[in-house]
Structure formats: C-alpha cells, structure tokens
mmCIF file of C-alpha atoms in Angstrom:
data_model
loop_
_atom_site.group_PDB
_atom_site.id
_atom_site.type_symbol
_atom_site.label_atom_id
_atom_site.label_comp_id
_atom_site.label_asym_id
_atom_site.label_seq_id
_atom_site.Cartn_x
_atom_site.Cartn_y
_atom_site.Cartn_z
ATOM 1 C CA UNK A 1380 9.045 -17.825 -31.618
ATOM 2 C CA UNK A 1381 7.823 -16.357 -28.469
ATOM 3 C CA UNK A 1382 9.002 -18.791 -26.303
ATOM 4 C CA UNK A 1383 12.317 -16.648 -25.549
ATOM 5 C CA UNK A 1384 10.654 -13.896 -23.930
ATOM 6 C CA UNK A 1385 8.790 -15.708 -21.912
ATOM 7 C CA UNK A 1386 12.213 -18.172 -20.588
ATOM 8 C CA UNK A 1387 14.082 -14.942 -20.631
ATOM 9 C CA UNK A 1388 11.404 -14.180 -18.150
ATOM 10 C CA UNK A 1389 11.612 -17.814 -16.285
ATOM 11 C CA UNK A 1390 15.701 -16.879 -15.732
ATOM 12 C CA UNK A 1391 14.970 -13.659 -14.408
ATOM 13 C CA UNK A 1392 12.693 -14.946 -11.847
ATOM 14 C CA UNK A 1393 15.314 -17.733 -10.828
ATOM 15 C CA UNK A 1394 17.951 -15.154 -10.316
ATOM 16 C CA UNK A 1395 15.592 -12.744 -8.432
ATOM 17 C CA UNK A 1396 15.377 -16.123 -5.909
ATOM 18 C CA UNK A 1397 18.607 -17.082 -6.091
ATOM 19 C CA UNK A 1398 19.661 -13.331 -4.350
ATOM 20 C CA UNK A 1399 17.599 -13.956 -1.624
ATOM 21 C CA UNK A 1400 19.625 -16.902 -0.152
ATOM 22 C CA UNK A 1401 23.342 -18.500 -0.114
ATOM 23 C CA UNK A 1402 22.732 -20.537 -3.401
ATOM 24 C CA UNK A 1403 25.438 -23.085 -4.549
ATOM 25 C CA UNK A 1404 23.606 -24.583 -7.280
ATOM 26 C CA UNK A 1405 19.973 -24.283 -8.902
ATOM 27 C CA UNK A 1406 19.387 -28.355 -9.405
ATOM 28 C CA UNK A 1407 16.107 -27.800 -11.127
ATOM 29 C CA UNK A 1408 13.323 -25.036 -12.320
ATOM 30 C CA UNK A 1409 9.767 -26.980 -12.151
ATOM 31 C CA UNK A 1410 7.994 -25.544 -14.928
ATOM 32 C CA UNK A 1411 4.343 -26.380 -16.098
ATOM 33 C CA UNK A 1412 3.014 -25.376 -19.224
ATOM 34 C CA UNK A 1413 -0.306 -25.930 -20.405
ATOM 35 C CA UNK A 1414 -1.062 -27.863 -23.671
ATOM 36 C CA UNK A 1415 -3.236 -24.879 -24.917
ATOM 37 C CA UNK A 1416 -0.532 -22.953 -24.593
ATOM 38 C CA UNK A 1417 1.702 -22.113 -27.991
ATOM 39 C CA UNK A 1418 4.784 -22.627 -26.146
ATOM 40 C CA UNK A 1419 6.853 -25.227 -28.054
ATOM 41 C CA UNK A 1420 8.733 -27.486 -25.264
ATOM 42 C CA UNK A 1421 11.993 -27.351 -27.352
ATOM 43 C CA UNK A 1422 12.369 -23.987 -28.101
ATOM 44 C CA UNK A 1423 12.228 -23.267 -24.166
ATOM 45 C CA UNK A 1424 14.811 -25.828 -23.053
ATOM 46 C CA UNK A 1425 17.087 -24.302 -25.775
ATOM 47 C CA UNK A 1426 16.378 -20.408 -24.648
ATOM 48 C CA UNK A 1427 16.682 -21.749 -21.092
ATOM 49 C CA UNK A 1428 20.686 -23.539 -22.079
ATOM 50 C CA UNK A 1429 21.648 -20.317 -23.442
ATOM 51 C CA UNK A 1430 21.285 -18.261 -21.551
ATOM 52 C CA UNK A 1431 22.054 -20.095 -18.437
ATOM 53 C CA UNK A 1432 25.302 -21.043 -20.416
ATOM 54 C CA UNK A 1433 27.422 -17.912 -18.315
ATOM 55 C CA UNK A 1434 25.090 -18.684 -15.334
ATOM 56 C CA UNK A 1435 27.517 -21.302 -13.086
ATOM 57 C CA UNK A 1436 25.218 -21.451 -10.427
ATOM 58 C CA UNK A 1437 22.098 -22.799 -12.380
ATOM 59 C CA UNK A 1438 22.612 -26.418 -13.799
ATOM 60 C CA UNK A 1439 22.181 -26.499 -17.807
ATOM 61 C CA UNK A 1440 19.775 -29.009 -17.453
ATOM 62 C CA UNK A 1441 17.629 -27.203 -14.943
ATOM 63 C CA UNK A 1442 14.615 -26.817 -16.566
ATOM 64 C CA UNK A 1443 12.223 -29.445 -16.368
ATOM 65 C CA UNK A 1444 9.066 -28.683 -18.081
ATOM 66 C CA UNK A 1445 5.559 -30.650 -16.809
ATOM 67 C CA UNK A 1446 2.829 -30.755 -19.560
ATOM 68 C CA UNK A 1447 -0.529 -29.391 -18.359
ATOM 69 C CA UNK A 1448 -3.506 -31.659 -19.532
ATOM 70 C CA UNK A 1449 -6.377 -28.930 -20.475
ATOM 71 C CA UNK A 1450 -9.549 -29.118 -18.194
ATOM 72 C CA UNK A 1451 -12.902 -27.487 -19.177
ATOM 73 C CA UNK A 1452 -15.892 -26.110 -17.803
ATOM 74 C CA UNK A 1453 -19.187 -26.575 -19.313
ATOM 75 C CA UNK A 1454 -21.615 -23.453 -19.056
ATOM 76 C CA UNK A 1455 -24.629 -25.796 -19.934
ATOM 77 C CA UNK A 1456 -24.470 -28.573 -17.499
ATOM 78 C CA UNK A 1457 -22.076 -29.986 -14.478
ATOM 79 C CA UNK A 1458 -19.319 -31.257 -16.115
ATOM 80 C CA UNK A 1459 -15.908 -30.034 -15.107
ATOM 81 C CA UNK A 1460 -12.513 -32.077 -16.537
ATOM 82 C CA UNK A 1461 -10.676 -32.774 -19.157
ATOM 83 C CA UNK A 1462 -11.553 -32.083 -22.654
ATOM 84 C CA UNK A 1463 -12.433 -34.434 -25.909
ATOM 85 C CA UNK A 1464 -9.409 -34.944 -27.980
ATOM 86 C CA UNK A 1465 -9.814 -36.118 -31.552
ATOM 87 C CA UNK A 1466 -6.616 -38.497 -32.070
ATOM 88 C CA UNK A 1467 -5.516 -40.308 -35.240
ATOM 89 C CA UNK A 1468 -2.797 -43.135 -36.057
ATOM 90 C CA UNK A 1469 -1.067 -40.289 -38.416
ATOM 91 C CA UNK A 1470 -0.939 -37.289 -36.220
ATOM 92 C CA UNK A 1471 1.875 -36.728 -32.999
ATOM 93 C CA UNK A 1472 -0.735 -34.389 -31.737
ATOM 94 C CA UNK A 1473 -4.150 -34.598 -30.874
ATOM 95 C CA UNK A 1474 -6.571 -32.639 -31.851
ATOM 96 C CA UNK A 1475 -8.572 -31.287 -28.507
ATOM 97 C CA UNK A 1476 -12.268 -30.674 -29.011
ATOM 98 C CA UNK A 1477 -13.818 -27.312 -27.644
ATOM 99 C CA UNK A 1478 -17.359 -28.617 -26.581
ATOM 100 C CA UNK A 1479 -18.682 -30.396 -23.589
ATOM 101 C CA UNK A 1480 -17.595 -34.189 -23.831
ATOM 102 C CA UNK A 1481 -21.104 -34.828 -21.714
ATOM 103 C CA UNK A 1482 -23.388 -32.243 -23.623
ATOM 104 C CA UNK A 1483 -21.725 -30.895 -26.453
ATOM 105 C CA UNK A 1484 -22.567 -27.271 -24.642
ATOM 106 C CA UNK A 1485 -20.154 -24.668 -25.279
ATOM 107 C CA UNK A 1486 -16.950 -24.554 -22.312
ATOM 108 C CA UNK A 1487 -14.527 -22.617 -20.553
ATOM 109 C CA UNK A 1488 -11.285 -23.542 -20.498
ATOM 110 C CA UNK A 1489 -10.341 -23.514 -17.006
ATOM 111 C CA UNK A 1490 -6.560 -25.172 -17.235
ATOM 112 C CA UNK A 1491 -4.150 -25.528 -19.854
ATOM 113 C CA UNK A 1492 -3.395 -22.114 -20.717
ATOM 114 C CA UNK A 1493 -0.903 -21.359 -18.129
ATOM 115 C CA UNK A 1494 2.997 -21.376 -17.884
ATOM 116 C CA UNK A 1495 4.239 -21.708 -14.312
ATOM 117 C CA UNK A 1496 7.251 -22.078 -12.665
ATOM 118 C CA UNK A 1497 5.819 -24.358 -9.377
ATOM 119 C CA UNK A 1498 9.449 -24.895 -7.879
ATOM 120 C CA UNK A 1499 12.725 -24.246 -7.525
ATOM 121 C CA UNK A 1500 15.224 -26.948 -6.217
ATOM 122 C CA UNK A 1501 18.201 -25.039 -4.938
ATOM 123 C CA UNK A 1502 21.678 -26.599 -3.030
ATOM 124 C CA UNK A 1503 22.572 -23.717 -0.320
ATOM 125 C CA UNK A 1504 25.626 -23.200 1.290
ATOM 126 C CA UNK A 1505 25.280 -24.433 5.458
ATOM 127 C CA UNK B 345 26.861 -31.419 3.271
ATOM 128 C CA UNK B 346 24.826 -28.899 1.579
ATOM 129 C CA UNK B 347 21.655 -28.725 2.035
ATOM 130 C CA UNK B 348 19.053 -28.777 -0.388
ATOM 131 C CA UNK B 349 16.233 -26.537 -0.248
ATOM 132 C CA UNK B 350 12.433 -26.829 -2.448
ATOM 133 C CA UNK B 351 11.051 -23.261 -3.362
ATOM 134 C CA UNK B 352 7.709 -23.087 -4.069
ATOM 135 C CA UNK B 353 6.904 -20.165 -6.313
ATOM 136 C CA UNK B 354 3.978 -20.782 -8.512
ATOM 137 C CA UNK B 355 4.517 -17.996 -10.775
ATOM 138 C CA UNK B 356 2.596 -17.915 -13.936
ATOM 139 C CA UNK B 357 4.501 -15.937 -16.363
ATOM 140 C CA UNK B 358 1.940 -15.464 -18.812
ATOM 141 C CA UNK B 359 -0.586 -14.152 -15.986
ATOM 142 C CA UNK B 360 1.194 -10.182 -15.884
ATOM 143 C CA UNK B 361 0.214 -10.077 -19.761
ATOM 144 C CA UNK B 362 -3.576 -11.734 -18.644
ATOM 145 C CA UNK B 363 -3.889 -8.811 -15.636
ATOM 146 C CA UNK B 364 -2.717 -5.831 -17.926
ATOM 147 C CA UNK B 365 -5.417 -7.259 -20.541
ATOM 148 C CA UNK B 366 -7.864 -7.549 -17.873
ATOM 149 C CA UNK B 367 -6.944 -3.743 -17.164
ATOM 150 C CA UNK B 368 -7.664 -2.985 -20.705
ATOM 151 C CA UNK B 369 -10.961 -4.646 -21.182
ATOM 152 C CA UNK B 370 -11.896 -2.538 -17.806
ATOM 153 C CA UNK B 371 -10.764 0.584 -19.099
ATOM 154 C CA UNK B 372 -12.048 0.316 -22.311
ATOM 155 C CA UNK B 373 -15.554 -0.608 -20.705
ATOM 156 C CA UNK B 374 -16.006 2.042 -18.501
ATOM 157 C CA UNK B 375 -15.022 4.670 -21.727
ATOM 158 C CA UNK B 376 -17.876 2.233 -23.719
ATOM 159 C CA UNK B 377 -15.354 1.393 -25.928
ATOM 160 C CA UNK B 378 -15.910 -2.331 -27.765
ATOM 161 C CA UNK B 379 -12.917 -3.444 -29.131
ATOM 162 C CA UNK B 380 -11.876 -6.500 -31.328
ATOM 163 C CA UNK B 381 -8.820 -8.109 -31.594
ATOM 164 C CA UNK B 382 -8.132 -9.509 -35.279
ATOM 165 C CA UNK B 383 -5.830 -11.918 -35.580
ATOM 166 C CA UNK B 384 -4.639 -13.687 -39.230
ATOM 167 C CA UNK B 385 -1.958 -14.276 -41.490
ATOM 168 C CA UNK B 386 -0.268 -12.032 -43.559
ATOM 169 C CA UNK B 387 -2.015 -11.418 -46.303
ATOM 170 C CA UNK B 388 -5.450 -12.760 -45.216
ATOM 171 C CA UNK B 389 -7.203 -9.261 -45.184
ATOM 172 C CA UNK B 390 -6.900 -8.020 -42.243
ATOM 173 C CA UNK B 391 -6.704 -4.618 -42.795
ATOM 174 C CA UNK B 392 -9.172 -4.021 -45.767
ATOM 175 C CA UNK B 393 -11.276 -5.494 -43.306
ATOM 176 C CA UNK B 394 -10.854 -2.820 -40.462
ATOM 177 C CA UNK B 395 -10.989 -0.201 -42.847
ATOM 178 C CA UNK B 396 -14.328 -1.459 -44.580
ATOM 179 C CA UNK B 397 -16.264 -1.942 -41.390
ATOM 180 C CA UNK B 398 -14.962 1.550 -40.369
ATOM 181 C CA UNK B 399 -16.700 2.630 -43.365
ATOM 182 C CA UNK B 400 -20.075 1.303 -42.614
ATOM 183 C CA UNK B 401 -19.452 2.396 -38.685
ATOM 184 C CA UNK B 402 -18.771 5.429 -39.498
ATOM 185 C CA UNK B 403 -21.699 5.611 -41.804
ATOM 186 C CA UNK B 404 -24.220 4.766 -38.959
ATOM 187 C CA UNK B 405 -22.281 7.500 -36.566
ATOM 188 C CA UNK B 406 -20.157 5.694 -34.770
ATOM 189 C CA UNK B 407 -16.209 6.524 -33.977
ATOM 190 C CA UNK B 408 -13.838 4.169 -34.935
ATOM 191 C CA UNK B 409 -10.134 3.624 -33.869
ATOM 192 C CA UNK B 410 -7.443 0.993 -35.027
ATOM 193 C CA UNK B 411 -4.405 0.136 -33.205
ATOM 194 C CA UNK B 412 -2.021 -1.012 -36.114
ATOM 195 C CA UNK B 413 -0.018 -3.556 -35.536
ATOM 196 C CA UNK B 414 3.055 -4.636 -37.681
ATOM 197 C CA UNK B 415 6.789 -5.509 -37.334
ATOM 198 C CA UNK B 416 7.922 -2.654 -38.616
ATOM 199 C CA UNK B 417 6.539 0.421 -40.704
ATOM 200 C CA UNK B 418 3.682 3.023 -41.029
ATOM 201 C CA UNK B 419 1.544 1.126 -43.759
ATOM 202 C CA UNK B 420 -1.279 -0.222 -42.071
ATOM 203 C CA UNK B 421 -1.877 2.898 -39.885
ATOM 204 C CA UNK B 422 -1.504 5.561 -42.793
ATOM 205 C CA UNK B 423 -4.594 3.122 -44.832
ATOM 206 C CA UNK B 424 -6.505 3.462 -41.293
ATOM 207 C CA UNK B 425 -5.593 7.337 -41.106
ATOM 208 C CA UNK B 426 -7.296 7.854 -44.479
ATOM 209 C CA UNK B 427 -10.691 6.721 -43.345
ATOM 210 C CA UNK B 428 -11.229 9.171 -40.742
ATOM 211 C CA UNK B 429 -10.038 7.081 -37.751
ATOM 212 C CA UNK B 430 -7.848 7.750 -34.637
ATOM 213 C CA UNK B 431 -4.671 5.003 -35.301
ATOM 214 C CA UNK B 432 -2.258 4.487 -33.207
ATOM 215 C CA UNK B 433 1.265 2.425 -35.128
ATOM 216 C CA UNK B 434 2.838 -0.200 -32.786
ATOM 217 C CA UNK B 435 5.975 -1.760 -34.547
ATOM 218 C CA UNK B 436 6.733 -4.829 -32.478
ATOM 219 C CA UNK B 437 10.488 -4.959 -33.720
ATOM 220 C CA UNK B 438 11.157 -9.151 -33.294
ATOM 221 C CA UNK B 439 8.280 -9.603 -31.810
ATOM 222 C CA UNK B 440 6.002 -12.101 -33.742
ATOM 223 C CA UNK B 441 2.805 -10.205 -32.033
ATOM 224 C CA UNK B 442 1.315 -7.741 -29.510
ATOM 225 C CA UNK B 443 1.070 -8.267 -25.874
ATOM 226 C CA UNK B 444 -1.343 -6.384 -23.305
ATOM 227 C CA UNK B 445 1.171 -3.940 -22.607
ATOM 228 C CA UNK B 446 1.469 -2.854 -25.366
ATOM 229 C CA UNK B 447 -1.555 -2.305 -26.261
ATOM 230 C CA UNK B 448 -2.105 -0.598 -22.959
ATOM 231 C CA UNK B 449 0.813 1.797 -24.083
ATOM 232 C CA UNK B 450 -0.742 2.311 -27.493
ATOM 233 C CA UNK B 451 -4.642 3.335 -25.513
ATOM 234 C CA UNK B 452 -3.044 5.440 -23.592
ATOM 235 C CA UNK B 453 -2.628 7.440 -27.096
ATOM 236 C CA UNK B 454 -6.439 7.440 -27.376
ATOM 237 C CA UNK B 455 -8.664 10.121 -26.715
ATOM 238 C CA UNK B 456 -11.361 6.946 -25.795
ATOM 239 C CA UNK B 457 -14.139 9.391 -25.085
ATOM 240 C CA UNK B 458 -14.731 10.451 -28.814
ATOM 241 C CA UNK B 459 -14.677 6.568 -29.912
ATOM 242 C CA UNK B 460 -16.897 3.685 -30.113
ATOM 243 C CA UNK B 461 -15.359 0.662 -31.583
ATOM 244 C CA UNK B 462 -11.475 0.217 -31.427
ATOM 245 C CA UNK B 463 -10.008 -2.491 -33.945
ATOM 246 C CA UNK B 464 -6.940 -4.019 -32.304
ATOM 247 C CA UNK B 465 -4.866 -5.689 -35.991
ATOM 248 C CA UNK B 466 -2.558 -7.817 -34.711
ATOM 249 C CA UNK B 467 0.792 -8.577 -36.657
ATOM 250 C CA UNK B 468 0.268 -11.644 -38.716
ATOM 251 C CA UNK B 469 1.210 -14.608 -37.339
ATOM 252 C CA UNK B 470 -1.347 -17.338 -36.516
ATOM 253 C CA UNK B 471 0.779 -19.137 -33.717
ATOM 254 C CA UNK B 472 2.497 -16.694 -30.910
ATOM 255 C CA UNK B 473 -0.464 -14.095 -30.548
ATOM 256 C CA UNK B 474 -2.968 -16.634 -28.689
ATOM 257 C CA UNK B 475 -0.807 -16.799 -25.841
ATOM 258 C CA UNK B 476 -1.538 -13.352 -25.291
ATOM 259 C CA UNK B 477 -4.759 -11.795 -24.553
ATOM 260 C CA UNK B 478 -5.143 -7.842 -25.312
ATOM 261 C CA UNK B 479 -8.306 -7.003 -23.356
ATOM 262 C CA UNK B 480 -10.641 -6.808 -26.393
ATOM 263 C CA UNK B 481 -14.247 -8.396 -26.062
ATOM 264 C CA UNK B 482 -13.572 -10.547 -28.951
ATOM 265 C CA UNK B 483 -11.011 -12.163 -30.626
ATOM 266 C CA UNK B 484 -11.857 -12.959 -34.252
ATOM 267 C CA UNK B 485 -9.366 -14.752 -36.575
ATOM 268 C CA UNK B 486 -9.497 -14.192 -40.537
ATOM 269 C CA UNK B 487 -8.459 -16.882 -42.860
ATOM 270 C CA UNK B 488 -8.511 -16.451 -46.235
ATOM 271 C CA UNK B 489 -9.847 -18.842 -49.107
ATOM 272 C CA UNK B 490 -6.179 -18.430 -50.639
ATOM 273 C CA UNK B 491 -4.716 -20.361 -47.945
ATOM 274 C CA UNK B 492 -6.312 -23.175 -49.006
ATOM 275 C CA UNK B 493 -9.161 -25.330 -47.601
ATOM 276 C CA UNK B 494 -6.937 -26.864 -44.714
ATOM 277 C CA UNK B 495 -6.034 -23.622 -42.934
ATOM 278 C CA UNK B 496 -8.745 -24.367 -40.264
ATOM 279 C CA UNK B 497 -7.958 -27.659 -39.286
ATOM 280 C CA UNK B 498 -4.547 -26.683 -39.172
ATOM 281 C CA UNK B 499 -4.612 -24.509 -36.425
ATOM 282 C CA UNK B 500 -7.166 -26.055 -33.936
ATOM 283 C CA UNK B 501 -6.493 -24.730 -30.742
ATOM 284 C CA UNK B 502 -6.256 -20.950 -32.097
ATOM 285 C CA UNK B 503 -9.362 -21.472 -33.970
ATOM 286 C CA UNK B 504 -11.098 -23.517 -31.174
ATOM 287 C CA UNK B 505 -10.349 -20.210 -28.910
ATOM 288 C CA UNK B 506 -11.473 -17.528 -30.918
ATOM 289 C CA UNK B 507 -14.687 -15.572 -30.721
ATOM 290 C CA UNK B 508 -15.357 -15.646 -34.218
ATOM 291 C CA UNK B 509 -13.760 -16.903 -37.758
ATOM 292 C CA UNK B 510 -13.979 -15.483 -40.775
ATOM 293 C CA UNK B 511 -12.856 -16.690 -44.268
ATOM 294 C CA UNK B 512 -12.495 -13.748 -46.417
ATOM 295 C CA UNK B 513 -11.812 -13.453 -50.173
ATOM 296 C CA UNK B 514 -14.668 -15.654 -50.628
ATOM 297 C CA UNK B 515 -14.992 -13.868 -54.286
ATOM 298 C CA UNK B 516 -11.904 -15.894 -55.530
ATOM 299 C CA UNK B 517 -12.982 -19.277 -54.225
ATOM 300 C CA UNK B 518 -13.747 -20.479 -57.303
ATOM 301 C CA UNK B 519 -10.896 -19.360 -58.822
ATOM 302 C CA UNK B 520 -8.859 -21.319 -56.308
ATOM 303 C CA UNK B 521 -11.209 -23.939 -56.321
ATOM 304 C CA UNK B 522 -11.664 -24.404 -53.005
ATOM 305 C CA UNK B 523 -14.839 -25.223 -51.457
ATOM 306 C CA UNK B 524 -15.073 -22.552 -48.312
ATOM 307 C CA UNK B 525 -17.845 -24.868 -46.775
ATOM 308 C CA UNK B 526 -14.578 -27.389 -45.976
ATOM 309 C CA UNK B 527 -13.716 -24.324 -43.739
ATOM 310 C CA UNK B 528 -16.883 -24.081 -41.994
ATOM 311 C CA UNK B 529 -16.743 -28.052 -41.495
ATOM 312 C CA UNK B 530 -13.920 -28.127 -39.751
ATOM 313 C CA UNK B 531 -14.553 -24.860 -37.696
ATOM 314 C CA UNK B 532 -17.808 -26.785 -36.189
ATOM 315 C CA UNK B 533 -16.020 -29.797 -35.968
ATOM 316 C CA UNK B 534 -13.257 -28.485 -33.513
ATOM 317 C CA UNK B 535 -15.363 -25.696 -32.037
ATOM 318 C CA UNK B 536 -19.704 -25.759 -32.880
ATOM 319 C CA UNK B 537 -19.884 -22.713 -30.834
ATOM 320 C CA UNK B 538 -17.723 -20.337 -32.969
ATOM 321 C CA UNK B 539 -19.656 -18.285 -35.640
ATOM 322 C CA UNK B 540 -18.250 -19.059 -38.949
ATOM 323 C CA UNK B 541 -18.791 -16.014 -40.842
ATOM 324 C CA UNK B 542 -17.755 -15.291 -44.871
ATOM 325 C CA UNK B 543 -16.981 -12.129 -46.313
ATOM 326 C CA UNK B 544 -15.303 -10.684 -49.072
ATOM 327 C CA UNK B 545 -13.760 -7.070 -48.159
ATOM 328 C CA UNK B 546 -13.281 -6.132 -51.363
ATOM 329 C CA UNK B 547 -16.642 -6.635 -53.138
ATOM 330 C CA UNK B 548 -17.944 -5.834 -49.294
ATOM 331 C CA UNK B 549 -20.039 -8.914 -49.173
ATOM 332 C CA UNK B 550 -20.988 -10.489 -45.952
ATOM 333 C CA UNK B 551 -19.860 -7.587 -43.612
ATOM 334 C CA UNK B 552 -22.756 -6.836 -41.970
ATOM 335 C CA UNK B 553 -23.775 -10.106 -41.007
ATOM 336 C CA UNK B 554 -20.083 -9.910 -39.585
ATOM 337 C CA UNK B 555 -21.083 -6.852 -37.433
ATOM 338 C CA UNK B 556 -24.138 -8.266 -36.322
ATOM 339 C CA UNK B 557 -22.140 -11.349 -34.674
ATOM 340 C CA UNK B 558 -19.979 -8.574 -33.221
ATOM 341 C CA UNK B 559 -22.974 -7.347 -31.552
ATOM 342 C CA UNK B 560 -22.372 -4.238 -33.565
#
C-alpha cells in the first residue's frame, strides 16, 4: 500500500500549480502510470478522493489515470517495443515476458516503470 | 466565461526516489563499495542469509555492512551487530519498504571507507519495494521453498526485474514436498536471464555459488 505516498505526492504537486495562477477549478490531473509499475489503479483514485475531499477547487473526479504499455530494449539485437505477454482465458492480467520477443536476448525495460502526471486541466478566473 | 487552461507538467513522481538511488550507486562506487539489495517475504531468510555470507566475507578479509530494514524494532540489526558488521536500523514506521532516501540517510551513518560489501535487507514485502530502486548493483529476491512451489509465478514482474533469485530452505523441500525445480521453471519461463540460485542458510549450502553470481 504505497500508492498513498506517492498520490499524496500527485496532490501536492497540483496545489504547488494551482498557486501559481487564478484557479477556479482543477477539471482533471492526467496521470500515466506504467504497467510495471506496482501501483494499483484503485488504491490511487481512492487516496486521490480523500484527500481532495476538503480541496473545493480540485474536482473529486480529477484524476484520470492512463495505463503505460511496457516497451523494451534488446541488448542483443535491434529490436525496440513492446514486450511478450503470456495471456490465458483464466487470468485478468497478463503475464509480460522479460526476453526479446525477436531473439529471446536479455532487455531493458525502457517504459513502463514510470508514474507521471503529463497534465493539468485547470478553469481560471478571466 | 472562464477560461480553461492545459498544463503540461510531465512530472514523474517516482523519478526523485530513481535520482537519489542513482546518487547512491555513485557514491557507493567511488568508496568501492558493492552493495545488494535483498528483497523477500517475511520469513523467507533474509537475514540468516546476510549474516552467513558476512561470515564467509569476512573470512576471505573483506568488510561487511548491513542496512537493516524493518517496520519497527532493533532485531535484525542487533543479529547483524553480532557478526562483526557496521549496521545501520531503519524502522520504516507504515511504510511497507525502503526508498532511496532513506537509504541515503542510513549511508550517511557509514564509515564506507573501512567496508567492502554493504547488504541493503529490505522490509518484507514482495509488492511495494520494486517501485523503488536503492542504488545497489543488484537486486536479488529470496523465496523460500515454504511458500510453496507457486511463489515465482506469482509475482512475475518483481521476479522478471530482479538481478538474481534465490529459493532458500532448500533442506526442507522434501519435507514440504515441493519440487524447487517448479521454481526454477517458472523463473526461466518469465525471465531466462535471471540466475536461479538455491541455498539453504542454515546448513550453508549453495552460498558460494550465490557469491560467485554476485561477482563476489
């Protein structure tokens, strides 16, 4: 349950924003979090209503959280893109696959480990 | 009318905990300090782990350290204390693991000059800890055979990440009746470049071929 420090983190950064201009309402907090990440979607979007609940100037349903497909590097030949994911009929989640899906070489993970707010959709006063 | 304005930020948050761990890893280079991050549940052996490869470390002349870390209390770091090591006790409080900070906080504590391998134990918890990197060179995650034969496949990203696995307890296998190779199966299957190494800490079985993929 680590995903309250890092919203707790998310809301200071919106206020820190919202200081710098006349803001009337914060509409929506772009977020993109990498599926390598251990950041559970959920547990965010509840951190993020509570404690924008005394926060009247940022909507409650702000948040709006973009999943990051991971993307790989191979260190054995050219291949650069997303990685192998093992899926079944009886699993939600897939399973991704840390080798080359051209050369079975071993990879660096080059996206899908990151959690970033891109934008911030504000309504200002004139 | 209002107007509506679009800020762009892109602001990773998780990027000031992978710059302070960068930090680390330079700091502890230029002192020649390799350090290892172990990460595992509770109960999976963590710690007789550290303190066995101390032993042998220390054997061959080299300095080890341990940064203990735990939710609360001293136990960890008074079992490192008692082999000779410099240990430094982070209780994370409600945290579910350590961050680079930390850690940073807790080197700062270390005279790094008089040591050669620092063992970073993280608290255990096989879930919040990947999203933080420490600054050590590798991150090796313990499972034990007592978690049963699944625990690998259960947790494929964090094992698909680390540096190296190890399945300790391998002595009580049979008595569990688990079949560790099921481990090692699934390891390659999600991850064929991750050494799968076996030990025992307590009958101190497969530990040097453990240092040896530490580069050690």
């Amino acid at each position: 349950m680590h995903e309250f420090s890092v919203i707790s983190s998310i809301v200071d950064l919106v206020k820190q924003e919202m200081e710098k201009r006349p803001v009337i309402l914060v509409k929506e907090v772009k977020l993109e979090v990498g599926e390598l990440t251990f950041l559970a979607h959920g547990a965010l979007e509840f951190g993020f209503t509570a404690l924008v609940e005394k926060e009247p100037k940022i909507a409650n349903d702000a948040l709006n959280i973009i999943p990051v497909q991971a993307e790989v590097k191979c260190k054995n030949c050219d291949y650069e893109g997303p990685m192998k994911v093992k899926d079944s009929e009886s699993m939600h989640i897939g399973v991704p696959i840390f080798k080359c899906p051209k050369c079975e070489g071993q990879i660096e993970v080059i996206k899908g480990k990151e959690c970033t707010v891109v934008n911030l959709r504000m309504e200002l006063e004139d | 009318m209002h107007m509506t304005c679009d800020v762009e930020l892109g602001a990773d948050i998780l990027a000031a905990n992978k710059r302070i761990a960068e930090d680390n890893a330079a700091l502890l280079k230029k002192h020649n300090v390799r350090a290892y991050d172990f990460l595992g549940a509770i109960g999976s052996g963590k710690t007789l782990l550290i303190e066995k490869l101390a032993d042998i470390l220390h054997a061959r002349g080299l300095k080890c350290a341990a940064i203990a870390g735990d939710v609360t209390g001293d136990d960890d770091y008074k079992r490192f204390k008692a082999h000779g090591m410099q240990v430094v006790n982070v209780n994370t409080g409600k945290e579910c693991h350590l961050d680079a900070h930390m850690v940073d906080h807790a080197i700062s504590h270390l005279d790094l000059e008089n040591i050669d391998v620092l063992f970073i134990e993280n608290v255990g918890n096989l879930i919040c800890p990947a999203d933080f990197p420490l600054g050590s060179e590798k991150q090796v995650t313990i499972v034990s055979v007592t978690e049963g034969d699944d625990m690998v496949r259960k947790h494929p990203i964090l094992m698909g990440c680390s540096d190296i696995i190890v399945v300790n307890k391998m002595g009580l296998a049979e008595i569990m009746e688990i079949d560790p190779e099921i481990l090692k199966k699934d390891a390659a299957a999600i991850n064929p470049h991750v050494p799968v190494i076996f030990t025992d800490a307590r009958k101190e079985t497969g530990l040097n071929e453990l240092l040896e993929a530490f580069g050690l």
